[in-house]
C-alpha positions as a printed Julia matrix, in Angstrom:
232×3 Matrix{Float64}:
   1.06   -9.17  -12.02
  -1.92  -11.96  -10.62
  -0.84  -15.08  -11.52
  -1.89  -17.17   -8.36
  -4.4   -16.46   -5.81
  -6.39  -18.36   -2.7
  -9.9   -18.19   -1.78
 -10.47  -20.68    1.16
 -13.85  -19.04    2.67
 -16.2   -21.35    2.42
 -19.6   -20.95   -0.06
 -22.0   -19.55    2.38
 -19.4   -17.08    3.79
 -18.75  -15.55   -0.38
 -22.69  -15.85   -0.62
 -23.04  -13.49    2.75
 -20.06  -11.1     1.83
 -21.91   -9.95   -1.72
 -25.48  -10.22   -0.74
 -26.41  -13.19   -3.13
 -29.53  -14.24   -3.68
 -29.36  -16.73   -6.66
 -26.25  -18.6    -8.06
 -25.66  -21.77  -10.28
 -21.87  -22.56   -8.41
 -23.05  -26.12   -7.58
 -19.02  -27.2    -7.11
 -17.38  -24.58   -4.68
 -14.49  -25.9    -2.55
 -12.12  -23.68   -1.0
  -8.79  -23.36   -3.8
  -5.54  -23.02   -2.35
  -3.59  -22.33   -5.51
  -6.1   -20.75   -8.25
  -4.09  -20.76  -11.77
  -4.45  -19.53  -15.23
  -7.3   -21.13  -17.64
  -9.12  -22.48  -14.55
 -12.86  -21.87  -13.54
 -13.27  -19.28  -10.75
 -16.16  -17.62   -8.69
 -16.82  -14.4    -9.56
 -19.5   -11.65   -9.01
 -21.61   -9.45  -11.3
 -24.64   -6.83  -11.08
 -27.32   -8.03  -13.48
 -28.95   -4.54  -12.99
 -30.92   -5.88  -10.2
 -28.35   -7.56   -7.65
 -24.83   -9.26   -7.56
 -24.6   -13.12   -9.05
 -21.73  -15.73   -7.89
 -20.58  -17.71  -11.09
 -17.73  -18.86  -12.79
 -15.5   -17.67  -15.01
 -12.6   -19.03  -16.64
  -9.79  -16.72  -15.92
  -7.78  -16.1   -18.77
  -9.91  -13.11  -21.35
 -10.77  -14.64  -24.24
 -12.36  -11.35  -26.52
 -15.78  -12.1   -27.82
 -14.63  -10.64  -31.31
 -11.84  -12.85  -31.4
 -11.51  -15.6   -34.12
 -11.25  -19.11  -32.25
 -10.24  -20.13  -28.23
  -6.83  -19.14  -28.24
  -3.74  -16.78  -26.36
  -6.55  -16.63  -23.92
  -3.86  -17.52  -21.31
  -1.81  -14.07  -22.14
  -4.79  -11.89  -20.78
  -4.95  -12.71  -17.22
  -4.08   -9.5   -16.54
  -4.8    -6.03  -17.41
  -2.75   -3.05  -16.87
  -4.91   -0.3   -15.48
  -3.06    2.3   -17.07
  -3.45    0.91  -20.59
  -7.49   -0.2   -20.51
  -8.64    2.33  -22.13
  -6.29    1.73  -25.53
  -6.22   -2.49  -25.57
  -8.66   -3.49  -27.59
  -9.64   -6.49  -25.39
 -10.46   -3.94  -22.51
 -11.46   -0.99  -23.24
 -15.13   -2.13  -24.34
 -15.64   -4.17  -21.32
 -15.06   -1.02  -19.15
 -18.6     0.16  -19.22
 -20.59   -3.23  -19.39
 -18.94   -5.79  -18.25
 -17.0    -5.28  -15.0
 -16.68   -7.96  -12.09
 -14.92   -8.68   -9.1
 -12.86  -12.01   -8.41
 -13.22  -13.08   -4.74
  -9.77  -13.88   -2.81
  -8.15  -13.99    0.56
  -4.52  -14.11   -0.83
  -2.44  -14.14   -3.65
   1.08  -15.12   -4.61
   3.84  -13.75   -6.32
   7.5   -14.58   -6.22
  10.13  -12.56   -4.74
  13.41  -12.5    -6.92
  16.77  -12.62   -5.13
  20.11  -13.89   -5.51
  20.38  -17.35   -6.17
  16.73  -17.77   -6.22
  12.92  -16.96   -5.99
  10.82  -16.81   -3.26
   7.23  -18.0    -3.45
   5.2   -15.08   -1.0
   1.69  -15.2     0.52
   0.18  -11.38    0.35
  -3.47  -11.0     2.22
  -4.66   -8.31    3.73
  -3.63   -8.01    7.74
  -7.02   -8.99    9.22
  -6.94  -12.12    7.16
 -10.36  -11.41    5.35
 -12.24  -11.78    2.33
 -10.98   -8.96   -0.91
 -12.05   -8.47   -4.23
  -9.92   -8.65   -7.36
 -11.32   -5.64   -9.82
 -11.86   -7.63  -12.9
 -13.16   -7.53  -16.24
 -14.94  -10.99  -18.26
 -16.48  -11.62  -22.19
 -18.75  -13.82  -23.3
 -17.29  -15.48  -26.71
 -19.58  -17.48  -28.81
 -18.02  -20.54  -31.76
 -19.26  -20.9   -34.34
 -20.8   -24.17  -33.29
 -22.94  -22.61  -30.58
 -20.31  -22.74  -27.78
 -20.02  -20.31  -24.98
 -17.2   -19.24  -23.19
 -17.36  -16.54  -20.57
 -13.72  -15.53  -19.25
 -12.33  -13.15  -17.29
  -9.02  -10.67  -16.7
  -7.71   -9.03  -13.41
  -6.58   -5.87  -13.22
  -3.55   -4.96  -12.2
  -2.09   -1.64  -11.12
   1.34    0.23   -9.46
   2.44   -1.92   -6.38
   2.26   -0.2    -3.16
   4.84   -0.12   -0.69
   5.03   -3.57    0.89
   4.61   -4.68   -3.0
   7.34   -3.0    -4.39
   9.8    -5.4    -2.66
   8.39   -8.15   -4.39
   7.14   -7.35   -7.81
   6.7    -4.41   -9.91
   2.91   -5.02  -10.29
  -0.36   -5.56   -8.11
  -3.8    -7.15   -8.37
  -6.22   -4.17   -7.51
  -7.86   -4.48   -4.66
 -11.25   -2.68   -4.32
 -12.06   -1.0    -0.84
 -16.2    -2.21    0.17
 -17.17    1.59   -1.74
 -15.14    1.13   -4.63
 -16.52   -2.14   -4.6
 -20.17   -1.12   -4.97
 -19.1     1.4    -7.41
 -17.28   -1.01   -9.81
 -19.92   -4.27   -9.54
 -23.21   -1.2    -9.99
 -24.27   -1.77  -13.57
 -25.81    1.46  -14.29
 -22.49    3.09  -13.17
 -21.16    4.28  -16.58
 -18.35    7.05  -14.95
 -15.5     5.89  -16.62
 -13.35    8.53  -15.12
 -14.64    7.85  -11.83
 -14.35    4.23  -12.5
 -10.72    4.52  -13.28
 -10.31    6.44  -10.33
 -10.58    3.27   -8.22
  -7.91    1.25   -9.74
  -5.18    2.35   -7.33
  -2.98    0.61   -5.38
  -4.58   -0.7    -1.46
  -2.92    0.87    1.47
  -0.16   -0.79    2.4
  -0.89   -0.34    5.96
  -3.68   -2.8     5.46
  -1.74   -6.05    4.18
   1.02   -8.39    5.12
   2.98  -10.76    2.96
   4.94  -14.04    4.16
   7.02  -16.73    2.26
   5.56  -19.89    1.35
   6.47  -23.03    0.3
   7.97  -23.9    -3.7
   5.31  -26.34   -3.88
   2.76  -23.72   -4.84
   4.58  -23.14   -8.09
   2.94  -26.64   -9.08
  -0.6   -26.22  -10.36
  -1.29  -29.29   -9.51
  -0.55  -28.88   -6.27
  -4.08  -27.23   -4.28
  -3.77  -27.94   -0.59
  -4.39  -25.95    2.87
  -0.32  -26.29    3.41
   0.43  -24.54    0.87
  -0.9   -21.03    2.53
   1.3   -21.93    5.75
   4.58  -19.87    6.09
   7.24  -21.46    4.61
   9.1   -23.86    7.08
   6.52  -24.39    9.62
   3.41  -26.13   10.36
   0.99  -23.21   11.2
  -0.53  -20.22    9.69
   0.56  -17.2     8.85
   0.13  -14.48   12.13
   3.43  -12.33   11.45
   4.6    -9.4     8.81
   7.42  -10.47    6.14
């Protein structure tokens, strides 16, 4: 699963990765410990170009009654879009991608759990495949949320959890964000698990299992004071 993440790039350097032109996110600041139900950038294709937002991670369906169990669909099982009803109508329309430089998931192990780090080797900017709705009240409020999709861990995964974010390579990218792209096979087709080869993963600290807590330490490996710059 994608329960945590990071995205500590600063504005102008998510602005420069997607080609933005126009975006309303007045209040970045670089998150060290993104959590359910929270606000979070996230880029679309209007038909024309990509948009920066936010969404509020947790799917809330637009058919759906009132503003609740939102927080059970952070997540979306790749293999199962296409029969959930919250999903599989989004597929076509309504696809996004949720910046991040990390995420965290926790290692089980005897005695214990161990908070872990995973980024990709070079250290830089991914995207999250996503989904989002737009649910209206019935007073006239709007609430637009989002899912991540999750797939199959990979190799360096499968020693940690059973489950992945997935992480869209710069084509699959394009592919996924293009509006007009209505290929649902081929769409499918990209929610696979990232090379292996390509990330790293590193204990951190237990304080990142505090949502409260959202501070650069928390991305340090666990029991020193610098960054991460070695394989788990």
């Amino acid at each position: 699963m994608c329960g945590r993440y990071t995205i500590t790039v600063t504005l102008e350097e998510l602005i420069a990765k997607y080609y933005i032109r126009e975006h309303p996110l007045i209040q970045y600041a670089p998150r060290f410990n993104v959590a359910p139900m929270q606000p979070v950038p996230a880029v679309i294709h209007d038909g024309e170009q990509n948009r920066l937002g936010e969404l509020r991670w947790g799917l809330l369906p637009s058919w759906s009654k009132e503003d609740k169990n939102a927080a059970k669909l952070i997540n979306a099982r790749s293999e199962s879009l296409l029969e959930k009803a919250s999903f599989k109508g989004l597929i076509a329309s309504r696809r996004c991608v949720i910046p991040a430089d990390g995420f965290y998931d926790w290692k089980v192990y005897d005695g214990g759990k161990q908070p872990m780090r995973i980024t990709l080797r070079d250290g830089q900017l991914f995207s999250l495949a996503g989904l989002y709705d737009i649910w209206s009240g019935p007073d006239g409020t709007r609430i637009s949320t989002c899912t991540i999709i999750t797939t199959a861990p990979n190799r360096l995964m499968a020693d940690i959890h059973d489950r992945m974010p997935v992480i869209l390579d710069p084509d699959g990218e394009a592919q996924w964000l293009e509006r007009s792209n209505r290929d649902i096979p081929a769409l499918m087709k990209l929610l696979q698990p990232y090379d292996a080869e390509q990330m790293l993963a590193y204990p951190v600290s237990a304080a990142v299992g505090n949502v409260r807590n959202d501070y650069r330490e928390l991305i340090h490996r666990a029991g020193t004071e610098r960054g991460p710059d070695t394989l788990f």
